[in-house]
CSV table of C-alpha atoms in Angstrom, one decimal:
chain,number,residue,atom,x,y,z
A,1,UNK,CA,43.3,124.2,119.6
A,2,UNK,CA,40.4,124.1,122.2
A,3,UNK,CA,40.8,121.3,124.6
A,4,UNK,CA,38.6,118.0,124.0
A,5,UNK,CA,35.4,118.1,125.7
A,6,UNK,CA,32.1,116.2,125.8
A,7,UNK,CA,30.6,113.3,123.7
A,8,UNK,CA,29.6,113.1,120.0
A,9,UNK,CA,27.2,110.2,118.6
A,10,UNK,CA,28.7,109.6,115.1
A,11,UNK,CA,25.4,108.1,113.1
A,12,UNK,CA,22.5,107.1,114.4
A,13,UNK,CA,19.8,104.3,113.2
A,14,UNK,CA,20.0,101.1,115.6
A,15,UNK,CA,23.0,101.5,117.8
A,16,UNK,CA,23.6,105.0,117.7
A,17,UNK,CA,19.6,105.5,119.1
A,18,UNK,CA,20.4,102.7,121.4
A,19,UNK,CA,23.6,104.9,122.7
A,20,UNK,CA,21.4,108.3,123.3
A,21,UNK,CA,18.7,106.3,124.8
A,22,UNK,CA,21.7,105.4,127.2
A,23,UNK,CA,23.4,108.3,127.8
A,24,UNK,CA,19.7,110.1,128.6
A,25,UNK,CA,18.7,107.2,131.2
A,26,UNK,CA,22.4,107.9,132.4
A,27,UNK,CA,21.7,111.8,133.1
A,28,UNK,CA,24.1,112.4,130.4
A,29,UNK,CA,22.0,113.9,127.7
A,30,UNK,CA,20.0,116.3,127.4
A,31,UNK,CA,20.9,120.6,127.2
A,32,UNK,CA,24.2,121.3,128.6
A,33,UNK,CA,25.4,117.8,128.8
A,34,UNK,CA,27.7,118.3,126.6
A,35,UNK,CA,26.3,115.0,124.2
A,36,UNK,CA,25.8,116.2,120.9
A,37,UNK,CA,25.0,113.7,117.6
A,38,UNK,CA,25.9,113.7,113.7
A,39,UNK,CA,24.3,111.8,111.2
A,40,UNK,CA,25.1,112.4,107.4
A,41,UNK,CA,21.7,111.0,106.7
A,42,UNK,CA,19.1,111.2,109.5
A,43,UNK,CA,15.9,108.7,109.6
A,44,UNK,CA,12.8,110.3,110.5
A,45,UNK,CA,13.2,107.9,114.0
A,46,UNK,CA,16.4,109.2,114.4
A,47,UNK,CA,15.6,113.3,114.5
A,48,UNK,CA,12.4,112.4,116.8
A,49,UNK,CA,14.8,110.9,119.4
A,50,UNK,CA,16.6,113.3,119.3
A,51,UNK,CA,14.4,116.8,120.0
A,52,UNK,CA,12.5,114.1,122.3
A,53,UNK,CA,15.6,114.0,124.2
A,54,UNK,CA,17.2,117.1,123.6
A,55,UNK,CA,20.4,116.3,122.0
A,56,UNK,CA,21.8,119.2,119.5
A,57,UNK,CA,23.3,118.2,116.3
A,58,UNK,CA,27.4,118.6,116.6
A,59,UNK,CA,30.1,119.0,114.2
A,60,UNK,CA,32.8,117.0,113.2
A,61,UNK,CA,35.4,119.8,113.2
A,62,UNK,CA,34.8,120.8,117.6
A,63,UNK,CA,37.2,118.6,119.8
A,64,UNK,CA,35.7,115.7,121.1
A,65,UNK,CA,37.0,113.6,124.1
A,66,UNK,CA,34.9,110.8,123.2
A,67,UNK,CA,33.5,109.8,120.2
A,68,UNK,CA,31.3,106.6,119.8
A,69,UNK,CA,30.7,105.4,116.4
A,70,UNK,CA,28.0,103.4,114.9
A,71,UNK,CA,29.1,100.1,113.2
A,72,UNK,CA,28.1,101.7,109.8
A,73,UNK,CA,30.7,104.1,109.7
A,74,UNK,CA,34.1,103.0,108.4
A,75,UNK,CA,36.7,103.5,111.0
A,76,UNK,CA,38.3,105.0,108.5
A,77,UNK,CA,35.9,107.4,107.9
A,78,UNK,CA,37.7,110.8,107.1
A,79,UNK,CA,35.6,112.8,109.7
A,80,UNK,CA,36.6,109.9,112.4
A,81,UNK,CA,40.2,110.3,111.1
A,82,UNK,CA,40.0,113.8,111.6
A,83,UNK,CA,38.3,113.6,115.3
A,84,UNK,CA,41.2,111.4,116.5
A,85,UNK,CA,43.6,114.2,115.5
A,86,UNK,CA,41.9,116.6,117.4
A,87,UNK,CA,42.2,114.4,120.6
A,88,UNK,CA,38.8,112.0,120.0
A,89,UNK,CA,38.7,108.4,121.7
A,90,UNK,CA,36.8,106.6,119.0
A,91,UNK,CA,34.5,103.5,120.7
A,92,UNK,CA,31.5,101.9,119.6
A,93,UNK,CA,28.2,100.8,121.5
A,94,UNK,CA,30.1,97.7,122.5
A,95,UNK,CA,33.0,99.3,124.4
A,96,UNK,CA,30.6,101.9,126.0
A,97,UNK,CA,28.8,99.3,127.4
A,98,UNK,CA,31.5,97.4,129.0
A,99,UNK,CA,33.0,100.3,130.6
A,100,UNK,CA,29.5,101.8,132.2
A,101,UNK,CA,28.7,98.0,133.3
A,102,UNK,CA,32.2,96.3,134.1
A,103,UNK,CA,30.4,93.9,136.6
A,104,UNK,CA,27.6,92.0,133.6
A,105,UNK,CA,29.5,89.3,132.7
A,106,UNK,CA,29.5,88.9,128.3
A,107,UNK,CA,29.6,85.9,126.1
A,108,UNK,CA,30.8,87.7,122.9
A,109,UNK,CA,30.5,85.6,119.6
A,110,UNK,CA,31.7,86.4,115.9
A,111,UNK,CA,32.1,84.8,112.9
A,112,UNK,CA,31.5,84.8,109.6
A,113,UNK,CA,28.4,82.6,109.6
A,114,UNK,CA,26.4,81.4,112.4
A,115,UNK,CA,27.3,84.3,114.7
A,116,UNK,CA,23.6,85.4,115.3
A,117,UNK,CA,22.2,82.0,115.7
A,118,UNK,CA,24.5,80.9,118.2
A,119,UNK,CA,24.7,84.2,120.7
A,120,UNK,CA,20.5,83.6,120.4
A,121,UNK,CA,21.4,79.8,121.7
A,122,UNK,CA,23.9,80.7,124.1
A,123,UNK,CA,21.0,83.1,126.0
A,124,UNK,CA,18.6,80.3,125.8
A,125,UNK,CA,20.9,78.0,127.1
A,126,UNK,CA,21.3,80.4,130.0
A,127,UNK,CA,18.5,81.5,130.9
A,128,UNK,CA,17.4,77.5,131.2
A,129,UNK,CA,20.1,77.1,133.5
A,130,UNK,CA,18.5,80.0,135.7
A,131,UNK,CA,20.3,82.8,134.7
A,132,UNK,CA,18.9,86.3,133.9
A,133,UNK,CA,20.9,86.0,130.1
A,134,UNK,CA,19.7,88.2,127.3
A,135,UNK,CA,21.0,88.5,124.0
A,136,UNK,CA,22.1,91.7,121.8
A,137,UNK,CA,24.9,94.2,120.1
A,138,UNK,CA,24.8,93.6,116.1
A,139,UNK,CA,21.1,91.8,116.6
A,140,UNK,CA,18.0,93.5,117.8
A,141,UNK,CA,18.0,94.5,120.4
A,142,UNK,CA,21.6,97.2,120.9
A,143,UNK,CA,23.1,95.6,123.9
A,144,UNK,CA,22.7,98.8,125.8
A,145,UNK,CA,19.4,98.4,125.7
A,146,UNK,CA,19.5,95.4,127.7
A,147,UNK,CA,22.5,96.1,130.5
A,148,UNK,CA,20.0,97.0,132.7
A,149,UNK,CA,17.8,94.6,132.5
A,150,UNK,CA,20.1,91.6,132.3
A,151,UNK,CA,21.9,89.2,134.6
A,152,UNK,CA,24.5,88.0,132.1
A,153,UNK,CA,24.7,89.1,128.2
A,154,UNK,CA,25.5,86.9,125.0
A,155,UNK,CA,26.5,89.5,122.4
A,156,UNK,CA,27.0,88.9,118.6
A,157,UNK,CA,29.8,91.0,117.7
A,158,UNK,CA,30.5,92.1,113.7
A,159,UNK,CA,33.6,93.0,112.2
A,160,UNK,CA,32.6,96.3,112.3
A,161,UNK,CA,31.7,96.4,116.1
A,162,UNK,CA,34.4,94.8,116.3
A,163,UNK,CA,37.2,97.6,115.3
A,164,UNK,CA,36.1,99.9,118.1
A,165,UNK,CA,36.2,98.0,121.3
A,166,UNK,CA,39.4,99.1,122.9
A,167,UNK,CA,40.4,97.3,126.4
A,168,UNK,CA,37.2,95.1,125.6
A,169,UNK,CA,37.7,91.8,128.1
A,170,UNK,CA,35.6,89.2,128.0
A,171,UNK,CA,35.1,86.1,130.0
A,172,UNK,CA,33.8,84.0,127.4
A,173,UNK,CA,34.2,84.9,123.7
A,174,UNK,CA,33.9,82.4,120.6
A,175,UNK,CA,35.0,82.5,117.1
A,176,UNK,CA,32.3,80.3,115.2
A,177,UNK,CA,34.5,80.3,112.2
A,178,UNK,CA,35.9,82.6,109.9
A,179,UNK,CA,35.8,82.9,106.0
A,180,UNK,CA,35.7,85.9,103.7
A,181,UNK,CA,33.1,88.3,103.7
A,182,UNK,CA,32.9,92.7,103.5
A,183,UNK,CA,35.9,92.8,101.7
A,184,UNK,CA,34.6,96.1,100.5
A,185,UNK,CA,35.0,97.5,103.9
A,186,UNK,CA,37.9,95.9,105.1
A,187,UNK,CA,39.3,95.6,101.9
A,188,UNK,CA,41.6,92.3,102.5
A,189,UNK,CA,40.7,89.4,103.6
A,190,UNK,CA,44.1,89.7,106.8
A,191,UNK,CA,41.8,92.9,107.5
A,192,UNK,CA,38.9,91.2,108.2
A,193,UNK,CA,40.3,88.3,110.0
A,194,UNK,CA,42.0,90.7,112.4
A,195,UNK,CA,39.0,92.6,113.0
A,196,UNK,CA,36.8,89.3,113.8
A,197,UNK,CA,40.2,88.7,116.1
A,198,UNK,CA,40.0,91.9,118.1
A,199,UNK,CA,37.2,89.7,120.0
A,200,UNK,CA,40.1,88.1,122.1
A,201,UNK,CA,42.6,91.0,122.3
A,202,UNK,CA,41.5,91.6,125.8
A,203,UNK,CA,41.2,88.5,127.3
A,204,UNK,CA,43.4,87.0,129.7
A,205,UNK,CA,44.6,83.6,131.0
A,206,UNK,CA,41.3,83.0,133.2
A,207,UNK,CA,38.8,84.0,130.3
A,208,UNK,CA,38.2,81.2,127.5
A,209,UNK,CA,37.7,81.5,124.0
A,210,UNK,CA,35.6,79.0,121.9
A,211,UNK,CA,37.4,78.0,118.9
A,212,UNK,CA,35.5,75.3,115.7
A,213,UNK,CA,38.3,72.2,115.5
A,214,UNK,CA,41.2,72.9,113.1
A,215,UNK,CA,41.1,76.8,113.6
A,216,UNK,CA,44.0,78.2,115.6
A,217,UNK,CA,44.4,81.6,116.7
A,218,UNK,CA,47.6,83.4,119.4
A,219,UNK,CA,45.4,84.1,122.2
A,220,UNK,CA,46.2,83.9,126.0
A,221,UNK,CA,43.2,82.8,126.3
A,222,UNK,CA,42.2,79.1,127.6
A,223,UNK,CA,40.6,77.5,123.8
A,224,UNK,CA,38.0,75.6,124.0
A,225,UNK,CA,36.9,73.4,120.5
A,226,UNK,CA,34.1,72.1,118.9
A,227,UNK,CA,32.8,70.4,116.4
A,228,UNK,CA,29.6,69.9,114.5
A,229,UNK,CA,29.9,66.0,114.9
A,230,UNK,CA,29.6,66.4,118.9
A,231,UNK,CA,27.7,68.0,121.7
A,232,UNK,CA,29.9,68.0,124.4
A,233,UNK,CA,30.9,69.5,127.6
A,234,UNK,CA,34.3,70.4,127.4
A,235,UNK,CA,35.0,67.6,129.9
A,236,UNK,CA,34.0,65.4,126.9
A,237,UNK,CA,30.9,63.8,128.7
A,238,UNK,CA,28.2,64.0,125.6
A,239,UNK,CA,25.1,66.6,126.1
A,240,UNK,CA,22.7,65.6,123.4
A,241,UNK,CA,23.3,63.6,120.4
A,242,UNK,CA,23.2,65.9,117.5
A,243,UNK,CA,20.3,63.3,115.6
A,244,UNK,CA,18.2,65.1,118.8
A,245,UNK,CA,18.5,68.4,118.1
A,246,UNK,CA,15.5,70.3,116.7
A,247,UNK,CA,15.1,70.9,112.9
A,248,UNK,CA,16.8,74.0,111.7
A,249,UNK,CA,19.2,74.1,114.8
A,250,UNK,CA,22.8,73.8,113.6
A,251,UNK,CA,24.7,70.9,115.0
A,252,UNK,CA,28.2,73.4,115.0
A,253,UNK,CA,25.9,76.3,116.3
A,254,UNK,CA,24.8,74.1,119.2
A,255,UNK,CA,28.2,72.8,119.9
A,256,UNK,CA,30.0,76.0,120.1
A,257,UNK,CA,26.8,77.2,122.3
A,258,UNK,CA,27.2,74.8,124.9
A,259,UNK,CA,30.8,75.2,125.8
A,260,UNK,CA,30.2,78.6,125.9
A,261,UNK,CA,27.5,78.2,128.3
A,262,UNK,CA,29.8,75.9,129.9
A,263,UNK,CA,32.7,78.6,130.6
A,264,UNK,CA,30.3,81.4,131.7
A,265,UNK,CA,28.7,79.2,134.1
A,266,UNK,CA,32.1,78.2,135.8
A,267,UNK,CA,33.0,82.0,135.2
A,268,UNK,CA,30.3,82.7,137.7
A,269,UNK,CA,31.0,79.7,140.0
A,270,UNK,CA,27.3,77.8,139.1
A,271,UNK,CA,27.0,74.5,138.6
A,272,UNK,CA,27.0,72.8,135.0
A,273,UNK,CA,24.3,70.4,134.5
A,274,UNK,CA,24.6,68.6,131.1
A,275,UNK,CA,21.0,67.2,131.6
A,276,UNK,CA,19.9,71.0,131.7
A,277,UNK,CA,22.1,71.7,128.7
A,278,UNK,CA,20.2,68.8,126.9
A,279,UNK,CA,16.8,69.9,128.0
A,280,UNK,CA,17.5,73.5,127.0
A,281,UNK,CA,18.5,72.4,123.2
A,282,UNK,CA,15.7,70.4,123.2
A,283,UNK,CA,13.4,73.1,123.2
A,284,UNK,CA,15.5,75.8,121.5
A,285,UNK,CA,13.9,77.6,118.3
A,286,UNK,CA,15.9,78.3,115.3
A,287,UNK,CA,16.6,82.2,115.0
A,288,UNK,CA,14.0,84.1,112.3
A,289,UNK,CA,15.7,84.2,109.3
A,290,UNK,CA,18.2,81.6,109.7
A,291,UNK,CA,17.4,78.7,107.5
A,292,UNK,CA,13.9,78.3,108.9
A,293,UNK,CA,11.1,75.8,107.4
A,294,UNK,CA,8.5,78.3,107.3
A,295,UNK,CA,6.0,76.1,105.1
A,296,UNK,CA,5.2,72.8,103.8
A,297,UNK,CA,2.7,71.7,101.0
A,298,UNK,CA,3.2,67.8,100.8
A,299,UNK,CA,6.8,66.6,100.6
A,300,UNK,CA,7.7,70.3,99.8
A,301,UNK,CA,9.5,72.0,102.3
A,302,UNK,CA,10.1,75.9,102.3
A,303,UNK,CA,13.1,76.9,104.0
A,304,UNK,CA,13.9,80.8,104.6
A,305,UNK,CA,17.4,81.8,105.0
A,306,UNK,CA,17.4,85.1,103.6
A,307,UNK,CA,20.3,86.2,105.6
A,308,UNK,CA,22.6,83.8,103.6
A,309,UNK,CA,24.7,86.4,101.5
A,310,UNK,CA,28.2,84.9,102.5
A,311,UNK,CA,29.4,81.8,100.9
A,312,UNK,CA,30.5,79.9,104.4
A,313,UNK,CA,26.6,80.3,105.1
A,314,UNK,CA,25.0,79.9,101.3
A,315,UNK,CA,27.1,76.3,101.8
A,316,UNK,CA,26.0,75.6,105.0
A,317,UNK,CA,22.4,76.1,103.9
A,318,UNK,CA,22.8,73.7,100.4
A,319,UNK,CA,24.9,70.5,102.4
A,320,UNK,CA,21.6,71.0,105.6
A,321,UNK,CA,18.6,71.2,103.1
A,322,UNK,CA,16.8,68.0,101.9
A,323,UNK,CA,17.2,67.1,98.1
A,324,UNK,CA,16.4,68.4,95.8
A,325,UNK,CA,16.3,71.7,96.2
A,326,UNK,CA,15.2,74.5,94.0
A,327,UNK,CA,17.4,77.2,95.1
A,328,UNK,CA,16.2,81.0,95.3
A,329,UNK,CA,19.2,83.5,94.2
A,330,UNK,CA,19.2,86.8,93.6
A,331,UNK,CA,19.9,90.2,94.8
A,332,UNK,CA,22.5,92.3,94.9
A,333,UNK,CA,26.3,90.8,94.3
A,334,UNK,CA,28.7,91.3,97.0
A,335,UNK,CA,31.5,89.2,95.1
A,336,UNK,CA,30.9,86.1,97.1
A,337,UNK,CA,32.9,82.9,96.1
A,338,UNK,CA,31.2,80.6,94.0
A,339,UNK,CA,33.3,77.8,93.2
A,340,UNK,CA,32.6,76.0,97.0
A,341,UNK,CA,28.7,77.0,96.2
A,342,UNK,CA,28.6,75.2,92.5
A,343,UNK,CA,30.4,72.0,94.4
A,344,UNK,CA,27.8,71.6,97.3
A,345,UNK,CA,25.2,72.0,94.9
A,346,UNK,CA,26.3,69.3,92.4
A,347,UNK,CA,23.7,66.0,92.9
A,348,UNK,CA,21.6,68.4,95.1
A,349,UNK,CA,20.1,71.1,93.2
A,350,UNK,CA,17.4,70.5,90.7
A,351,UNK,CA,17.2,73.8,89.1
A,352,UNK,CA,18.3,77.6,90.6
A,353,UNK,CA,15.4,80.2,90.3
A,354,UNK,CA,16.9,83.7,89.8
A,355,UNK,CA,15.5,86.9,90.9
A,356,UNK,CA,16.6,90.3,91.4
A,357,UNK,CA,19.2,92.5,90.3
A,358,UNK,CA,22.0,90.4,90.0
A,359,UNK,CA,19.8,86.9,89.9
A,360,UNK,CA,20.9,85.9,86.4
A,361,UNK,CA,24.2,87.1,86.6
A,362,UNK,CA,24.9,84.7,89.8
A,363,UNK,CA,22.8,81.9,88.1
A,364,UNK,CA,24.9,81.8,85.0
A,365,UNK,CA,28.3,82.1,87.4
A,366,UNK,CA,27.3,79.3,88.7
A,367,UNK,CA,26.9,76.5,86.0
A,368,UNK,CA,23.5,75.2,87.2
A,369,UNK,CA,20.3,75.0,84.9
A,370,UNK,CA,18.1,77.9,86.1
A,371,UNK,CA,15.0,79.9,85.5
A,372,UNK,CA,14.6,83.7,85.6
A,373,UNK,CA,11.3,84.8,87.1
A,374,UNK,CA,10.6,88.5,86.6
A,375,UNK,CA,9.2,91.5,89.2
A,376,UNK,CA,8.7,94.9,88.8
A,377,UNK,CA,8.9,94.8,92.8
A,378,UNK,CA,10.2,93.0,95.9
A,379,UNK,CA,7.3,91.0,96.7
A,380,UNK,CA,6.3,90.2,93.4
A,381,UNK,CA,9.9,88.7,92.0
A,382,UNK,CA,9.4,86.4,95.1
A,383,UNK,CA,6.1,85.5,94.8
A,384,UNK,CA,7.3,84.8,91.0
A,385,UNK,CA,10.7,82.9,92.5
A,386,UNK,CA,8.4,80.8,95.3
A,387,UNK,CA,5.7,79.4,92.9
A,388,UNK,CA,8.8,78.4,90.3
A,389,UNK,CA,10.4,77.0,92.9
A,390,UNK,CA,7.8,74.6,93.7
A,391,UNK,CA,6.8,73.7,90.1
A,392,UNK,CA,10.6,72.5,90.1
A,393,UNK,CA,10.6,70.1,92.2
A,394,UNK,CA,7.9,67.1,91.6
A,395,UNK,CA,6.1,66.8,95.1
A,396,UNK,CA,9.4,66.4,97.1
A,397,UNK,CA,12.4,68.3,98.1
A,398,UNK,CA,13.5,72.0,99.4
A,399,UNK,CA,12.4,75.3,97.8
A,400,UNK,CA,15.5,77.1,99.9
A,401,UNK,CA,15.8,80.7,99.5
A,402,UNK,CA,19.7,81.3,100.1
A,403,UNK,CA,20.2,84.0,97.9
A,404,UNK,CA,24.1,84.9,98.0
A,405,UNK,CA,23.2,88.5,96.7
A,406,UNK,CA,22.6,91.1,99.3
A,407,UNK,CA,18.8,92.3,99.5
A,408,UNK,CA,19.3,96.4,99.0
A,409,UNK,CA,18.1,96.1,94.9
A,410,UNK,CA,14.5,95.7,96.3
A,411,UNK,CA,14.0,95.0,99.9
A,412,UNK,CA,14.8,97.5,102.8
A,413,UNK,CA,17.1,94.6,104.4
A,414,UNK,CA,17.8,90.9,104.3
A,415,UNK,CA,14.4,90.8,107.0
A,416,UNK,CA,12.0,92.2,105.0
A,417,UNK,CA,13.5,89.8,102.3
A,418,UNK,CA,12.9,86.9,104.2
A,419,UNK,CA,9.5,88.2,105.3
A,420,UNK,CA,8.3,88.5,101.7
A,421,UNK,CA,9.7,84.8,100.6
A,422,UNK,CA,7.6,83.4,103.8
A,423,UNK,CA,4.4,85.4,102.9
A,424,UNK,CA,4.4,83.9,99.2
A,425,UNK,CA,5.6,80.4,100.5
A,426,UNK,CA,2.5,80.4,103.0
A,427,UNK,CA,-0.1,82.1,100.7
A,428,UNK,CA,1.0,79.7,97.6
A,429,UNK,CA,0.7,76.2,100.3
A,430,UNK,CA,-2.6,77.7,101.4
A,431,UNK,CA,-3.5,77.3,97.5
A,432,UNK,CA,-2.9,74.1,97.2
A,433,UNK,CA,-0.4,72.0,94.8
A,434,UNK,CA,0.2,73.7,91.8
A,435,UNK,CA,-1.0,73.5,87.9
A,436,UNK,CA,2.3,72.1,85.8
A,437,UNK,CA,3.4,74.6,83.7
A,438,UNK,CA,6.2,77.4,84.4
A,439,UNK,CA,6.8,80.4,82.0
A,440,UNK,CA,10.1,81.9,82.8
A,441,UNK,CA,13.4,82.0,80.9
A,442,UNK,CA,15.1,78.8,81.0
A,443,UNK,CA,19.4,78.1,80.7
């Protein structure tokens, strides 16, 4: 067998584009570097990158020393099964990045829910304390498109990520809870738990991990709790009270935010200034997608949380939205748990409006009196789903699009999703109130 040599980019898209572009600012791509890529299934983005920078197309049968994987691919994944064998490190983005910058100091953060909203948070909250901080890794943009460019890093990390990150150490890392979700990648819900757990594997007695009360986890690690009911530095002095904190800003997502922001700050010997801290999450913006108000036509809000496919988050977004609510759901199934979903909405929602795919499936799961709107496309079920939605509720409430079903039946992701429901929600307020009436198929 030939000896392992050089570097293969196992699939592309986001973070395997964000690795080449890397690897080329690095001097180590381009003809006769020895940097070669494989992609089952190549965007149009993807193969311009690469003949723009001159990376050939490898094969997973050569010896590789080092193979970097993109999130997507199951670690698992008979070719990456077969590349170990042949001598093959297998790393993701996330690991490269640590090794080629060992001096940026990381905030990692995972979860099940809340993960994206709170590494967004924890930058803020940095860079208002004067730091340099940007935020990436599983959210736009890769992270190693930002370790140049950044002082510090708050990076969300998924389970995925988070299988291929050996020797990963970090400073500050937080847990912002864990429930059950991709069960058909891990397969068991132990699987998936340990993979969200690899985020501490690393870490040592000086580093801190950031733990939500009532959670407990073998780490050497100092823990650090929170909860949603306080703000708090971990000395206990109070930061902001959570009545304060700007609409669609989760008290639990600030909370764990701060003592992160907290740690890195001692971490790098700078002083902690709860007042700063309290100014900061006074002017922080909720992240796109995440259980945003995004209209309003009288006592109507519209609140977009497309991105709620897990039932941790789907719950989250029921107990935080005014009532009542007409609740958007639809999609694709993923064989989230619906018994803790049909208990929050009890005395809450008014009526569920069921789109998509798997809308009236979900809708009858769930017990709830419900409408099913029609669309032969994306953009026209939610047009269909937003205007039922308001002519449920009578001049008051929540039309909350939190759709449990993933957004692959007719939407390119859970974004585009979520772009569509504001577009109708903003075009249909810009109408005016609406005539009473409602075709539609009712339970």
């Amino acid at each position: 067998m030939n000896p392992a040599t050089g570097v293969l980019i196992y699939g592309l898209g986001r973070s395997g584009r964000g690795v080449a572009r890397f690897l080329a600012r690095e001097g180590r791509a381009g003809p006769g570097q020895g940097v070669h890529w494989l992609d089952a299934r190549p965007s149009g983005e993807d193969l311009a990158l690469m003949a723009e920078l001159g990376l050939q197309q490898g094969n997973a049968a050569h010896a590789y020393e080092t193979v970097i994987a993109a999130p997507g691919v199951p670690i698992d994944h008979p070719d990456l099964v077969a590349l170990r064998a042949r001598g093959a490190e297998v790393i993701g983005e996330v690991a490269l990045a640590a090794r080629s910058r060992p001096e940026l100091p990381m905030v990692g953060v995972t979860g099940t829910a809340g993960k994206g909203s709170t590494t967004v948070l924890i930058a803020h909250l940095l860079r208002a304390c004067g730091l340099g901080a940007q935020e990436g890794g599983n959210i736009d943009p890769p992270l190693l498109d930002v370790v140049d460019s950044a002082e510090v890093a708050a990076v969300e990390l998924s389970s995925f990520q988070l299988e291929r990150v050996p020797g990963l150490r970090l400073p500050v890392a937080v847990i912002t809870n864990l429930g059950v979700d991709h069960l058909d990648r891990h397969r068991t819900v132990k699987a998936y738990h340990a993979a969200k757990r690899n985020i501490t594997a690393g870490q040592l007695a000086d580093d801190v991990l950031v733990l939500p009360q009532g959670l407990s986890l073998p780490t050497r690690a100092q823990v650090r709790r929170f909860s949603a009911a306080r703000i708090a530095l971990q000395s206990g002095a109070e930061v902001l009270p959570v009545g304060e904190l700007p609409e669609g800003i989760h008290p639990a997502n600030a909370a764990a935010a701060v003592l992160a922001a907290e740690a890195l700050l001692e971490h790098l010997g700078r002083p902690v200034s709860a007042h700063t801290l309290a100014e900061g999450l006074r002017r922080a913006a909720p992240m796109p997608g995440r259980f945003e108000t995004v209209a309003r036509l009288g006592g109507v809000r519209f609140v977009e949380d497309s991105i709620a496919t897990r039932t941790i988050a789907v719950q989250a977004a029921l107990e935080r939205a005014a009532a009542p609510i007409a609740w958007l759901v639809g999609g694709r199934d993923k064989g989230a748990e619906l018994e803790p979903l049909r208990q929050a909405a009890q005395g809450r929602v008014t009526r569920v409006i069921a789109f998509g795919e798997d809308g009236e499936a979900l809708a009858r799961a769930l017990g709830l009196p419900y409408d099913v709107v029609p669309g032969a496309s994306g953009d026209e079920s939610m047009d269909n789903a937003v205007q039922a939605g308001l002519q449920a509720l009578d001049g008051a409430g929540t039309v909350l699009l939190a759709p449990i079903g993933t957004s692959f039946d007719q939407f390119r992701d859970y974004r585009s999703r979520g772009e569509s429901f504001r577009r109708a929600a903003r075009a249909l307020c810009a109408a005016g109130p609406p005539e009473p009436a409602g075709p539609g198929v009712k339970a």
